[in-house]
Amino acid sequence: MTQTMKAAEAKMAAHVSWDKLDNIDAIFARMEHGRIDGRIVPDLD
């Protein structure tokens, strides 16, 4: 069974976190070192 099918059956959940756009350099550094689990959404406020 593919990951898409598992997600459709609600057996998987996306890991999402928010961080300030001012921290973009730190976000990319974490990404380069594989320290991000899921997705980071930039907070534009």
PDB file of C-alpha atoms in Angstrom:
ATOM      1  CA  MET A   1       0.000   0.000   0.000  1.00  0.00           C
ATOM      2  CA  THR A   2       1.385   3.419  -0.900  1.00  0.00           C
ATOM      3  CA  GLN A   3       1.852   6.286   1.530  1.00  0.00           C
ATOM      4  CA  THR A   4      -0.856   8.208  -0.305  1.00  0.00           C
ATOM      5  CA  MET A   5      -3.337   5.448   0.323  1.00  0.00           C
ATOM      6  CA  LYS A   6      -2.385   5.255   4.007  1.00  0.00           C
ATOM      7  CA  ALA A   7      -2.815   9.004   4.371  1.00  0.00           C
ATOM      8  CA  ALA A   8      -6.200   8.776   2.705  1.00  0.00           C
ATOM      9  CA  GLU A   9      -7.221   6.221   5.313  1.00  0.00           C
ATOM     10  CA  ALA A  10      -6.182   8.695   8.059  1.00  0.00           C
ATOM     11  CA  LYS A  11      -3.431   6.393   9.307  1.00  0.00           C
ATOM     12  CA  MET A  12      -0.879   9.135   8.768  1.00  0.00           C
ATOM     13  CA  ALA A  13      -0.886  12.757   9.823  1.00  0.00           C
ATOM     14  CA  ALA A  14       1.252  15.602   8.530  1.00  0.00           C
ATOM     15  CA  HIS A  15       3.629  17.213  10.994  1.00  0.00           C
ATOM     16  CA  VAL A  16       3.325  20.965  10.582  1.00  0.00           C
ATOM     17  CA  SER A  17       4.891  23.733  12.602  1.00  0.00           C
ATOM     18  CA  TRP A  18       4.997  27.493  12.203  1.00  0.00           C
ATOM     19  CA  ASP A  19       7.991  29.775  12.587  1.00  0.00           C
ATOM     20  CA  LYS A  20       8.609  33.465  12.019  1.00  0.00           C
ATOM     21  CA  LEU A  21       9.886  34.491   8.613  1.00  0.00           C
ATOM     22  CA  ASP A  22      12.697  36.301  10.443  1.00  0.00           C
ATOM     23  CA  ASN A  23      14.071  32.852  11.358  1.00  0.00           C
ATOM     24  CA  ILE A  24      14.408  31.718   7.730  1.00  0.00           C
ATOM     25  CA  ASP A  25      18.197  31.214   7.968  1.00  0.00           C
ATOM     26  CA  ALA A  26      17.799  28.966  11.018  1.00  0.00           C
ATOM     27  CA  ILE A  27      14.992  27.066   9.285  1.00  0.00           C
ATOM     28  CA  PHE A  28      17.207  26.346   6.276  1.00  0.00           C
ATOM     29  CA  ALA A  29      20.085  25.317   8.545  1.00  0.00           C
ATOM     30  CA  ARG A  30      17.801  22.832  10.335  1.00  0.00           C
ATOM     31  CA  MET A  31      16.592  21.556   6.967  1.00  0.00           C
ATOM     32  CA  GLU A  32      20.154  21.050   5.674  1.00  0.00           C
ATOM     33  CA  HIS A  33      20.988  18.994   8.778  1.00  0.00           C
ATOM     34  CA  GLY A  34      17.818  16.891   8.563  1.00  0.00           C
ATOM     35  CA  ARG A  35      16.328  18.277  11.784  1.00  0.00           C
ATOM     36  CA  ILE A  36      12.883  19.110  10.414  1.00  0.00           C
ATOM     37  CA  ASP A  37      10.122  16.588  10.942  1.00  0.00           C
ATOM     38  CA  GLY A  38       7.399  17.415   8.453  1.00  0.00           C
ATOM     39  CA  ARG A  39       6.783  20.925   7.200  1.00  0.00           C
ATOM     40  CA  ILE A  40       7.430  24.432   8.446  1.00  0.00           C
ATOM     41  CA  VAL A  41       5.025  27.190   7.480  1.00  0.00           C
ATOM     42  CA  PRO A  42       6.415  30.737   7.633  1.00  0.00           C
ATOM     43  CA  ASP A  43       4.346  33.048   9.840  1.00  0.00           C
ATOM     44  CA  LEU A  44       4.121  36.317   7.941  1.00  0.00           C
ATOM     45  CA  ASP A  45       2.690  38.372  10.816  1.00  0.00           C
TER      46      ASP A  45
END
